XYZ file of C-alpha atoms in Angstrom:
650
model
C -69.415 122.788 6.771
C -66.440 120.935 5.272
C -65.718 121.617 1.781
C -66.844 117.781 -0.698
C -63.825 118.960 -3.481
C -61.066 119.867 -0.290
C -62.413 116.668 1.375
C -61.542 114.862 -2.225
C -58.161 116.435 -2.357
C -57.348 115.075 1.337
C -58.668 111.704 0.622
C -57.150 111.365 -2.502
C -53.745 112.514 -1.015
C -53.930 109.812 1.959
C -54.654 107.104 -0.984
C -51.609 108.185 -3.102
C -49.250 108.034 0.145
C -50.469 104.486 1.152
C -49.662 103.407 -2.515
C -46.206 105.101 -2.093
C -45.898 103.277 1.266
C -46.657 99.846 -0.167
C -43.887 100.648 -3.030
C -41.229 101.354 -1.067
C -41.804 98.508 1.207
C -42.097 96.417 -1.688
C -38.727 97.372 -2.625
C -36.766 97.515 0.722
C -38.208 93.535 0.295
C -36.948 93.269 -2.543
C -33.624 94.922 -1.858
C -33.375 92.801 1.531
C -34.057 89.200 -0.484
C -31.609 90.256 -3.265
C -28.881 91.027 -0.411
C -29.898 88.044 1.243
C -29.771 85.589 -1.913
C -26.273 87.691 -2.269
C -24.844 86.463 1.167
C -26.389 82.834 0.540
C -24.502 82.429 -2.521
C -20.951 83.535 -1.368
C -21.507 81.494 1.567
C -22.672 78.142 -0.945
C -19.147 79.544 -2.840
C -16.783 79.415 0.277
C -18.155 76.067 1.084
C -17.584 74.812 -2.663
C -13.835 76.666 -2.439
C -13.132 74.257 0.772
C -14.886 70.711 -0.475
C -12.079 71.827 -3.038
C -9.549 72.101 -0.970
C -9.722 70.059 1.732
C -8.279 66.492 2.352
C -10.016 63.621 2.708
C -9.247 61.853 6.592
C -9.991 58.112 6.008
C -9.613 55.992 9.414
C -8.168 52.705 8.953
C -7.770 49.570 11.103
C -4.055 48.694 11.180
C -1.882 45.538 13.152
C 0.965 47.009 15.157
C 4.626 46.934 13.406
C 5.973 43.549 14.282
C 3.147 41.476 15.284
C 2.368 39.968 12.073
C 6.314 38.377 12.595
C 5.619 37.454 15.901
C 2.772 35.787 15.362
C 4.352 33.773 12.586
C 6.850 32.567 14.996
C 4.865 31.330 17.911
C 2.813 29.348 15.030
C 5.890 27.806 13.701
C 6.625 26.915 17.491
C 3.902 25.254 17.878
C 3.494 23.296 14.939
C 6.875 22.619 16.209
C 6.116 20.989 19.649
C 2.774 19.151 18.405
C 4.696 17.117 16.152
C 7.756 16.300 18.912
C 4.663 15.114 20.912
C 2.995 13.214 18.057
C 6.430 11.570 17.471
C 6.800 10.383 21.311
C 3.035 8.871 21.295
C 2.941 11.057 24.351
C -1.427 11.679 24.505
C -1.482 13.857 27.556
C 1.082 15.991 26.325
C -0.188 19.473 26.231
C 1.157 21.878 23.775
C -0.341 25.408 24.202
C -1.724 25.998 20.595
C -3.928 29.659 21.324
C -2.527 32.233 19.199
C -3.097 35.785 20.966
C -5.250 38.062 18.582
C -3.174 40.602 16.873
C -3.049 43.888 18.350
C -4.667 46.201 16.017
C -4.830 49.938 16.135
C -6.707 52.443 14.121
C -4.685 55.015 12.440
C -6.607 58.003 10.621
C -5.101 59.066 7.463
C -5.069 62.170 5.033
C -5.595 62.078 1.273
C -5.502 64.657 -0.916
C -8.187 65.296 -3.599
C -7.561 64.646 -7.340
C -6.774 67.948 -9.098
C -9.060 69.409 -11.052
C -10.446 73.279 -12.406
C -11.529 76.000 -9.977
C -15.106 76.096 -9.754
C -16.719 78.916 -10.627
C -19.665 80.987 -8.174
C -22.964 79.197 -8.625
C -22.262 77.359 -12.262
C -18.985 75.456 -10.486
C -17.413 74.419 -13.957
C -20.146 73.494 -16.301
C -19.421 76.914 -18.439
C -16.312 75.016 -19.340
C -17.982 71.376 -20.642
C -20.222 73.877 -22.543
C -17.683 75.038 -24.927
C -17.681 70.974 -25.812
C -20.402 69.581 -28.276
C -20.839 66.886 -25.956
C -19.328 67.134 -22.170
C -17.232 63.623 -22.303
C -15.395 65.436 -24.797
C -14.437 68.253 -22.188
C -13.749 65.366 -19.896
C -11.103 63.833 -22.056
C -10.319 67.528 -22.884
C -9.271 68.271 -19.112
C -7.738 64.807 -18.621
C -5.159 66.425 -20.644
C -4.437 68.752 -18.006
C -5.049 67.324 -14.750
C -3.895 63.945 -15.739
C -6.636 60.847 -15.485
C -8.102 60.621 -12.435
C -9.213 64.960 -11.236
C -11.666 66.355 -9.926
C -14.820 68.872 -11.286
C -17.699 70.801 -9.845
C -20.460 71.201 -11.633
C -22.841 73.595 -9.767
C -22.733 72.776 -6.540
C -22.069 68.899 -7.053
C -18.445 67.570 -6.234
C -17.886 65.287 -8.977
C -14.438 63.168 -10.141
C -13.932 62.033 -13.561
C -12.257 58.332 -14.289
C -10.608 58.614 -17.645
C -8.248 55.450 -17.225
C -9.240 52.133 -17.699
C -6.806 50.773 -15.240
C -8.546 53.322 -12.567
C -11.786 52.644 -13.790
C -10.947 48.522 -12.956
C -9.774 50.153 -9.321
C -13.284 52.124 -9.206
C -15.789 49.422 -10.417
C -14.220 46.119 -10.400
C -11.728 46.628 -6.888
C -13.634 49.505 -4.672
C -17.432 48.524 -6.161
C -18.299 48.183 -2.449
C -17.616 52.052 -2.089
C -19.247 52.858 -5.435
C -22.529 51.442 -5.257
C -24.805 54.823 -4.960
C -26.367 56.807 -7.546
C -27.229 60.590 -8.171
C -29.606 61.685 -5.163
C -31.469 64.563 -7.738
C -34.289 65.683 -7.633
C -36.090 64.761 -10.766
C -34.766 60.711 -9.630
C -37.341 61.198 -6.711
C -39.985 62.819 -8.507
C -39.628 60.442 -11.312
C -39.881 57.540 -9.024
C -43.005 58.376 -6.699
C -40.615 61.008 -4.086
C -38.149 57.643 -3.713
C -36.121 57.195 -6.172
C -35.181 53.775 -4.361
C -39.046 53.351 -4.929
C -39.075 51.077 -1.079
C -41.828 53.209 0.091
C -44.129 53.914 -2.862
C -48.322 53.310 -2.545
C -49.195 51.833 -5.832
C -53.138 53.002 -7.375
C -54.284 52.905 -10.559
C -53.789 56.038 -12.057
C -51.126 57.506 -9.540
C -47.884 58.662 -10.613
C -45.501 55.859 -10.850
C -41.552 55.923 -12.048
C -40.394 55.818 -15.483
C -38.717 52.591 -16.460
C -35.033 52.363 -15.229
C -33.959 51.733 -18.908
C -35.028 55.030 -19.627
C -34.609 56.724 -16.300
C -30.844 55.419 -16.388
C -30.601 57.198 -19.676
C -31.653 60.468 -17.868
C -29.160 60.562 -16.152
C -26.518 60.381 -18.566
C -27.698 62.915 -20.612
C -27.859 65.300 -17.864
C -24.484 65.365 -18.811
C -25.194 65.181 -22.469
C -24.561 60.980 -22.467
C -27.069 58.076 -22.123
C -25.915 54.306 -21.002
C -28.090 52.511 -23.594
C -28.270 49.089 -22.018
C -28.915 48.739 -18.509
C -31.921 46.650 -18.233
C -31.320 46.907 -14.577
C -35.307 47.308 -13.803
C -34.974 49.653 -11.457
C -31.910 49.175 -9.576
C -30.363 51.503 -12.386
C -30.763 54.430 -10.034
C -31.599 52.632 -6.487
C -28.613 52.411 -4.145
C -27.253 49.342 -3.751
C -29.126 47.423 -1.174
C -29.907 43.633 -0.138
C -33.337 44.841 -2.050
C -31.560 45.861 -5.130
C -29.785 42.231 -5.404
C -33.035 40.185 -4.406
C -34.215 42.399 -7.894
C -31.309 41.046 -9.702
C -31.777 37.569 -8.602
C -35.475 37.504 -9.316
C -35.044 38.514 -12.868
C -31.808 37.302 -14.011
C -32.815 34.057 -15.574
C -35.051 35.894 -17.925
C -33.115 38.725 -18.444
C -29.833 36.586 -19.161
C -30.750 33.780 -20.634
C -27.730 31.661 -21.101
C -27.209 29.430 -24.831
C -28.750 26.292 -23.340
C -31.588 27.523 -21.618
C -35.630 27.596 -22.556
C -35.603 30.824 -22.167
C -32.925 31.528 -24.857
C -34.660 29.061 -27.392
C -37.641 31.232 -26.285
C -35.937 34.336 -26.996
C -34.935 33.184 -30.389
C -38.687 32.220 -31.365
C -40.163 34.975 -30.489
C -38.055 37.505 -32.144
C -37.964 35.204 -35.462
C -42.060 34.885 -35.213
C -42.180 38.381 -34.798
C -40.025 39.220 -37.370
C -42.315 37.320 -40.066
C -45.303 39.750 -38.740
C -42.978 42.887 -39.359
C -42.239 41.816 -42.596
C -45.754 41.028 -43.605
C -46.929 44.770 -42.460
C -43.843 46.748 -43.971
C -44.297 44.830 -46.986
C -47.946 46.804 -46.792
C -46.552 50.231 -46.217
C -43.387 50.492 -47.813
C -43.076 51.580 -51.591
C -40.107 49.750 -53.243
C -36.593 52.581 -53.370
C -39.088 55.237 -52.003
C -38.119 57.082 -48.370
C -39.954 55.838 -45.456
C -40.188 56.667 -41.796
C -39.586 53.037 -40.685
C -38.726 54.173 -36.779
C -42.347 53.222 -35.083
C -43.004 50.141 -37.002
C -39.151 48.943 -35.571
C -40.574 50.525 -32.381
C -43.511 48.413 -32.065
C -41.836 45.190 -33.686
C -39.462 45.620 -30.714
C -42.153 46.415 -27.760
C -44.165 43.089 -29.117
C -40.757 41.307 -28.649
C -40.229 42.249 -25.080
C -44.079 41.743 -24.336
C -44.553 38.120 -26.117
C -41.135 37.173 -24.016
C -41.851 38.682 -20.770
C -45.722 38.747 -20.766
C -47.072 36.254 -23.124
C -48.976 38.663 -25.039
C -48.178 40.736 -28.010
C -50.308 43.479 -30.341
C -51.605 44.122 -33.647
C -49.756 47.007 -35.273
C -53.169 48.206 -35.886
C -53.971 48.684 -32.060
C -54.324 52.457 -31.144
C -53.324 52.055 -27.713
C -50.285 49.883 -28.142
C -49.095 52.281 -31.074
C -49.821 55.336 -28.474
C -47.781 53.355 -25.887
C -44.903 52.461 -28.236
C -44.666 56.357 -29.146
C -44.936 57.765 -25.222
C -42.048 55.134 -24.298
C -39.941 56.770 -27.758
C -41.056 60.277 -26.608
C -39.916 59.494 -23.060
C -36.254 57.842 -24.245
C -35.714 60.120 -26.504
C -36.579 63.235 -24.190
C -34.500 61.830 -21.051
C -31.730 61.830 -23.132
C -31.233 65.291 -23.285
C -29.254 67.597 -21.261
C -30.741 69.331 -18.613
C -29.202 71.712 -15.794
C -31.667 71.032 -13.329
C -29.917 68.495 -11.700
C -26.892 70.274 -11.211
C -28.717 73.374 -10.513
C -31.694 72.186 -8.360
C -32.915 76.134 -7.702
C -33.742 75.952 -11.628
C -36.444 73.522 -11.158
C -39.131 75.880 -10.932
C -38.623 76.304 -14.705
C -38.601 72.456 -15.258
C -42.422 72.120 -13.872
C -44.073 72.132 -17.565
C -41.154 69.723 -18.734
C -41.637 67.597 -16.067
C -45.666 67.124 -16.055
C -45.563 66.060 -19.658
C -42.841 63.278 -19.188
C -45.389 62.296 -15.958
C -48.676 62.527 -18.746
C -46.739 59.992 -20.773
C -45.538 57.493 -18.036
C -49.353 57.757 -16.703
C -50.867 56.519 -19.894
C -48.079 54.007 -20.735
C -48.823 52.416 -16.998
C -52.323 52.658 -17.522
C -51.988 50.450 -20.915
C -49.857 48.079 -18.960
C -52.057 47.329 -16.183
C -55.643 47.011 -18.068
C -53.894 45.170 -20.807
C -51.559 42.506 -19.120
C -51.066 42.788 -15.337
C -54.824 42.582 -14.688
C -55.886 39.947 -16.851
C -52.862 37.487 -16.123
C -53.891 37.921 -12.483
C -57.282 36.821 -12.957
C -55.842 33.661 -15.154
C -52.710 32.742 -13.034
C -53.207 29.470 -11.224
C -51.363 28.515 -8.081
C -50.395 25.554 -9.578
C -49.629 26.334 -12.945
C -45.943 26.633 -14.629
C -44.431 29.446 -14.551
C -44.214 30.847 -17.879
C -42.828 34.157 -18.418
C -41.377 37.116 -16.223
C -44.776 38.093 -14.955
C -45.692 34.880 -13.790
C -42.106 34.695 -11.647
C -42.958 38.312 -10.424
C -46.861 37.304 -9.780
C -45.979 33.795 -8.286
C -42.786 36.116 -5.846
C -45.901 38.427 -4.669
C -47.919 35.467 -3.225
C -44.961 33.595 -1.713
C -42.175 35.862 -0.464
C -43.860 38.515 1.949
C -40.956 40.548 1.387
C -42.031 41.509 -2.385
C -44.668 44.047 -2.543
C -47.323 44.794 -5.698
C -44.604 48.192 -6.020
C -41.879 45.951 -6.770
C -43.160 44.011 -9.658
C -45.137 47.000 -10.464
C -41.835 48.490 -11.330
C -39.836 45.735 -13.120
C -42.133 44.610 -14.764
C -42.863 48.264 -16.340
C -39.317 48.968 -16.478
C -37.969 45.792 -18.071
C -40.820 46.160 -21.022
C -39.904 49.919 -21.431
C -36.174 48.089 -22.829
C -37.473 47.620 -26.000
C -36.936 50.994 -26.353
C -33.254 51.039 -26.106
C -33.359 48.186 -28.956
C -35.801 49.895 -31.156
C -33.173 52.836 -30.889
C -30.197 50.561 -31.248
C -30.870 49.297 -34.721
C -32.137 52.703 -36.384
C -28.863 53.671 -35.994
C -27.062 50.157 -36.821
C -29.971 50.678 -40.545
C -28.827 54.326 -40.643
C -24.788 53.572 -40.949
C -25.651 50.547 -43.319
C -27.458 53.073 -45.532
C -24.165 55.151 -45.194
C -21.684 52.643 -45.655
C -23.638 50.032 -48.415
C -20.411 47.593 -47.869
C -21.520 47.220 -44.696
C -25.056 45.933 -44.989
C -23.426 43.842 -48.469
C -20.901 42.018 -46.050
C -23.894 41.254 -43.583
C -25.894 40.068 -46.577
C -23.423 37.438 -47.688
C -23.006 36.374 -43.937
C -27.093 35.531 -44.237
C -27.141 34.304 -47.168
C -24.091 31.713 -46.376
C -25.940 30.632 -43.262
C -29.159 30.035 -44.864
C -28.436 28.767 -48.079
C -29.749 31.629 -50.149
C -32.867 32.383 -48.148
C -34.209 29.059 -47.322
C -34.711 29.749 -43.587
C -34.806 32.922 -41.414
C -31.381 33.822 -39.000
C -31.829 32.960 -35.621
C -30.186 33.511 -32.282
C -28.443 30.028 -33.187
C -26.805 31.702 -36.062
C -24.730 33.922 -33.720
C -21.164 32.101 -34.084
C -21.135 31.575 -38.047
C -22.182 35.626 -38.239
C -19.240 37.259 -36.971
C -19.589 40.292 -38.667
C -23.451 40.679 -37.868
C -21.942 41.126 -34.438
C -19.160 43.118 -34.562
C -21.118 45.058 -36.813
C -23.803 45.809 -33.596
C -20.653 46.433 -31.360
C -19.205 49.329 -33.751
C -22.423 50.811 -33.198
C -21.857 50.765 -29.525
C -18.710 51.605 -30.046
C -19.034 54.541 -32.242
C -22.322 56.518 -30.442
C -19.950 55.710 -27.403
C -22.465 54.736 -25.036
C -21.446 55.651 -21.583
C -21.578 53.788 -18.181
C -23.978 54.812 -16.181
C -22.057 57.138 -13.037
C -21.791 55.346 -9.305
C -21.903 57.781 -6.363
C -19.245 57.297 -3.495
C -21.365 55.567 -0.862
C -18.778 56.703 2.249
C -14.956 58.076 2.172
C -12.578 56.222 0.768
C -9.352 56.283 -1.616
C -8.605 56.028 -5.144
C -4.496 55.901 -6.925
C -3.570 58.071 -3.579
C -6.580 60.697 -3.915
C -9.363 61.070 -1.503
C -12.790 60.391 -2.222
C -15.823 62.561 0.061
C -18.790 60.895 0.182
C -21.727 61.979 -2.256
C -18.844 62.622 -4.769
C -20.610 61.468 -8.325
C -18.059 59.428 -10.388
C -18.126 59.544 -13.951
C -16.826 56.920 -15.888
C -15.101 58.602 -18.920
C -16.218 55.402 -21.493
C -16.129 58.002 -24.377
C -12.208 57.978 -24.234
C -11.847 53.974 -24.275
C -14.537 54.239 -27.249
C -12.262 56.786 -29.453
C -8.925 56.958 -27.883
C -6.145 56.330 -30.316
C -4.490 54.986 -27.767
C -6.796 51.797 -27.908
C -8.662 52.048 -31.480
C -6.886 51.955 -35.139
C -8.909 54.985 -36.703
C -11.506 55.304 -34.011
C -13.343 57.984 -36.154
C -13.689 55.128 -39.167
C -16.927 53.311 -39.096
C -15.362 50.102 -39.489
C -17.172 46.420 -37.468
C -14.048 44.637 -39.095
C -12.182 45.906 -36.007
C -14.039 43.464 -34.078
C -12.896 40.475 -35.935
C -9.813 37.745 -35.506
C -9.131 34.826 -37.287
C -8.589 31.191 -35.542
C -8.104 27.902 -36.052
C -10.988 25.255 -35.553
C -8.509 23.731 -33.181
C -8.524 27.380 -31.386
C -12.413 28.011 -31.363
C -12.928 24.306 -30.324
C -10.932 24.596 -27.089
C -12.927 28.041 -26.453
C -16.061 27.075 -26.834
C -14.763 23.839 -24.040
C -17.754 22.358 -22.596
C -20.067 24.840 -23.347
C -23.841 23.364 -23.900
C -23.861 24.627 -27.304
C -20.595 23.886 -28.570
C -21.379 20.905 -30.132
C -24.002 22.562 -32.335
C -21.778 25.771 -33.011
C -19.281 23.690 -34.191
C -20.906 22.018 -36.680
C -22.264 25.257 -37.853
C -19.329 26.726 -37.911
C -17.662 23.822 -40.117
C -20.714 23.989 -42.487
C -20.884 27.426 -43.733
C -16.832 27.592 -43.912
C -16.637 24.786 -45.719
C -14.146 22.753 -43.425
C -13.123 19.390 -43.865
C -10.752 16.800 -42.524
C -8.195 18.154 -44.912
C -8.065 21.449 -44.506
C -9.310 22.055 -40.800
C -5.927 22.278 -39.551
C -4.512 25.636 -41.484
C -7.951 26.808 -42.785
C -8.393 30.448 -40.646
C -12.316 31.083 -39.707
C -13.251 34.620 -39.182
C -14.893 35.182 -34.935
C -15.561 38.173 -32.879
C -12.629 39.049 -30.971
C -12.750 37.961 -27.529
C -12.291 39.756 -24.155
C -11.276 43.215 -25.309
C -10.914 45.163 -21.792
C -11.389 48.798 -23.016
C -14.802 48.190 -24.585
C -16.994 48.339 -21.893
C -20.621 48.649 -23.420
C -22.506 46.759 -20.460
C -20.113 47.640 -17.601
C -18.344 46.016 -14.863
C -18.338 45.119 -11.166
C -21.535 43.994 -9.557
C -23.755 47.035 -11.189
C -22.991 45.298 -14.602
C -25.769 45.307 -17.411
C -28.336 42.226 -16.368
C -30.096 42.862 -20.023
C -27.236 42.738 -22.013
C -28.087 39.055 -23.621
C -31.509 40.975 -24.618
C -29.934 43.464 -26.435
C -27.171 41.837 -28.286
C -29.612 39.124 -28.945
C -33.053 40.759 -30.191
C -31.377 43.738 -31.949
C -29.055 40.523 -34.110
C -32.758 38.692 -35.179
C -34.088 42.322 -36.123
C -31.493 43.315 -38.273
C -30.258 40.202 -39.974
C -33.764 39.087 -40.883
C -34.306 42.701 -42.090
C -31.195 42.588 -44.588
C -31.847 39.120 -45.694
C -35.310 40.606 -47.252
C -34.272 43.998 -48.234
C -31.453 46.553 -49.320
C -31.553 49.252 -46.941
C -30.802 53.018 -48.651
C -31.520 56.139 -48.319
C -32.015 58.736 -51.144
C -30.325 61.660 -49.149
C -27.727 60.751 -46.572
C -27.446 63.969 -45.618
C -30.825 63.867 -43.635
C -29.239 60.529 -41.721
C -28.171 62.636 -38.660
C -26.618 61.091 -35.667
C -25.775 62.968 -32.146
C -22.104 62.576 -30.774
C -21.934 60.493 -27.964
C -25.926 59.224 -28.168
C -27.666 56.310 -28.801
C -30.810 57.655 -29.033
C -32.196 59.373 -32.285
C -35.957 61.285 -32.233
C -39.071 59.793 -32.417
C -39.608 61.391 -36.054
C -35.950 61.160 -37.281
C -34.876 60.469 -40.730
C -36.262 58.114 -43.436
C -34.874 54.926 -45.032
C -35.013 53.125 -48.147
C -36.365 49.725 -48.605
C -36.009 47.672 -51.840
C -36.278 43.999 -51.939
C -33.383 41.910 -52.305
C -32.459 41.215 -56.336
C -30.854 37.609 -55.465
């Protein structure tokens, strides 16, 4: 008989070999992944090393030497001969007149790439933009060394970096046809439905749908530690340029850029003044006299009732749970999108991004939810056929019955990115409030503008009040100008050629906006806080024959002559302070055909909000050391620092 314990000993050998078995396996996998990752990533390196190296081979259509002369001769001939036989009245003469096509060849031509760093194995060169605080710095750091126009990888993405403002004319203004893609990453795609052209997307009521463009376009430039604060682009901020992406455009431009003389710009200017009277009434309720405040969400929510009332028809008590939990998930999302992120440079790290990425999506889902129980369902129920059209839902409501081509995605979309602007605003003018507080002159200057335009307080600014407030303005472009918002990077849509330097396609293009912003080379003190930069002085004669026949010149003129006291006398050497016109390195909104189609929102809403703001109160804070603004953003966070309100001692 066989022995239980011996039996035990056997068996419990047999079990402690198996586990040895599955060990070593487990690490001859292991060994045999690592060596395989090992192999992948030299490979992924030796393909980096010769996107770097190689030359671009860019075919071109060309006429053969000589027949361009040629053909200008036998047209001279026979202009020639037809008017010998118009001089002889001779009607059947025949005079051959058929020019030959010119013989054309195609010629394929090399370009080199721009210079630029070595890339490193697997990081490329973003080690080096992380010594910088912010990576435009690097940028205009390297420009140094490889000139304007080189070359950078960062992780496995072949990027070039436009530091010139002649070049960046060439890139967006001359070669915008070749220019017109965006970033193909991954979180784009996700964000937007899996299409971040969002063409193919099944709308339902609680399904994941894309972020706003205002915000998504702000993603993207802080993946690279920058956000382009004013693209209200819907979202065609991120889409590839299509014949899709300009029916967009077209659909919304009339409400997005309302020109002087239009209802929709004396609509613009009543709604932000109205609005502005309910913003007073409730910080008036909230705010203790001198004491710090967190003023941020009431701005937020003044701001998101201003884009709503104008765009929807509808705006919200301050009091109303869900529109304050909306207001603070579009902040949330604007402020985290602006942040830097590797991800998208490093797509094998999104793994770690899952947890990051499901809360942005738990926000979007319960801002679209608002949006659709609270306006897009109940203005479907009341829209006639043959009613007016409004407001922007109306135009995108009225474009889903009649054009077959526009689908309940589209103006899904727009209309959820175009609200989510206010945003951008809301952000715009904490930090116009917070350099007031830190420069008192400032806000003082402003003051005097207001309270020469509306004779001590006896009316409230309006958009009208645009061309007698210079320094209101230039005050909002120094803000621009000094968080040094960047434009939004194109994506080089096929092969092509830039100042002698090929260009692969897929290559990302950033447009280096923080040099023009504070460059010596184009700014007087560019680290000086100073709107006065904005300014020139003219003659009425001057500002007259500018304004030409616009439709409000007539009224701008006579404002303009009231608060600076012209008369008949003195109108001919009396100076009158404007906003400089047509300075071509300040590029805020953009150029080419990608250009900012919200820009008349922002300059406009964000001027009612904070001239009607200083006409009531001082604005102060009682420690300007907790006033903290990031380099090269325009966004601050949703609880950021506290300001001071004290009415107005007149």
């Amino acid at each position: 008989m066989e022995d239980p314990w011996l039996a035990g000993v056997i068996s419990g050998k047999v079990v402690i070999g198996e586990r040895d078995i599955e060990r070593n396996t487990m690490a001859y996998a292991g060994l045999v992944l690592a060596v395989l990752t090992i192999i992948l990533s030299v490979v992924c390196y030796f393909k980096i090393l010769y996107e770097w190296h190689r030359k671009v081979r860019i075919q071109t259509v060309a006429t053969r030497p000589g027949t361009a002369r040629a053909l200008q001769k036998l047209a001279a001939a026979a202009a020639t001969a037809t008017a010998t036989a118009t001089a002889r009245e001779a009607p059947t003469a025949s005079v051959p007149h058929r020019i030959a096509a010119p013989q054309q060849s195609t010629e394929l031509l090399c370009y080199p790439q721009a210079p630029g760093p070595m890339p490193w194995p697997i990081l490329g060169s973003l080690a080096i933009l992380g010594q910088y605080e912010v990576p435009f710095e690097g940028f205009t750091a390297l420009a140094k060394k490889y000139g304007d126009l080189y070359s950078i990888t960062l992780g496995t993405t072949r990027c070039l970096v436009v530091n010139n403002l002649d070049l960046i004319r060439e890139v967006l203004n001359q070669n915008g046809r070749y220019f017109g893609g965006r970033p193909d990453f991954l979180r784009f795609h996700k964000l937007f439905g899996g299409d971040r052209n969002n063409c193919k997307y099944q709308l339902g009521a609680r399904e994941v749908l894309s972020f706003r463009t205002k915000q998504i376009e702000q993603l993207f430039l802080q993946q690279q530690q920058q956000q382009f604060l004013y693209s209200l682009d819907g979202t065609l901020a991120l889409c590839d340029w299509s014949a899709l992406q300009q029916k967009r455009r077209n659909l919304a431009r009339k409400h997005c850029s309302p020109s002087d003389a239009s209802s929709y710009y004396q609509k613009m200017s009543d709604v932000g003044v109205m609005e502005m009277h309910r913003f007073m009434d409730q910080l008036d309720e909230v705010v203790t006299p001198g004491a710090d405040f967190k003023v941020k969400p009431l701005i937020m929510q003044a701001c998101a009732n201003m884009f709503s009332e104008y765009m929807c028809s509808v705006r919200f008590d301050y009091t109303d749970r869900g529109f304050v939990a909306m207001v603070r998930n579009f902040d949330e999302i604007f402020w985290e999108i602006n942040q830097g992120y590797a991800v998208d440079f490093l797509p094998w790290l999104a793994p770690f991004y899952h947890k990051h990425l499901n809360k942005l999506g738990r926000w979007s889902a319960e801002i679209r939810d608002f949006i659709l129980e609270r306006i897009v369902n109940e203005r479907e129920q009341t829209l006639g056929e043959e009613e007016p059209e409004r407001d922007f839902t109306d135009a995108l409501l009225t474009s889903l019955r009649e054009d077959p081509s526009v689908t309940r995605d589209t103006i899904m979309y727009m209309l959820e990115d175009f609200l989510g602007g206010h945003s951008a605003i809301g952000n715009l003018v904490m930090l116009a409030l917070g350099y007031i507080a830190k420069h008192p002159e400032v806000g003082e200057r402003i003051q005097t503008e207001i309270d020469r335009i509306t004779e001590g307080g006896a009316r409230n600014v309006t958009l009208y009040d645009t061309e007698s407030m210079p320094y209101t303005v230039a005050t909002i472009f120094e803000v621009l100008r000094y968080s040094s918002s960047p434009i939004v990077p194109h994506v080089a849509t096929e092969d092509t050629c830039i100042a002698g330097y090929g260009v692969t396609k897929g290559t990302v293009v950033f447009i280096n906006n923080y040099e023009l912003n504070t460059s010596e080379k184009y700014w007087a003190e560019p680290k000086r806080f100073d709107p006065s930069r904005f300014l020139e002085t003219a003659t009425l004669a001057q500002i007259r024959t500018d304004l030409g026949d616009s439709p409000t010149a007539k009224q701008d003129l006579s404002s303009i002559i009231k608060t600076n006291g012209i008369s008949s006398e003195n109108e001919r050497t009396i100076r009158i302070e404007r906003v400089r016109k047509n300075i071509p390195h300040f590029l805020p909104f953009s150029i080419g055909k990608r250009t900012c189609i919200g820009q008349n929102l922002v300059r406009g809403f964000s001027f009612i909000i904070i001239a009607n703001i200083l006409q009531k109160y001082d604005v102060r804070s009682n420690d300007l050391a907790q006033i903290k603004m990031y380099p090269a953003c325009v966004a601050v966070p949703p609880d950021t620092y506290s300001l001071a309100f004290s009415q107005r001692q007149r």
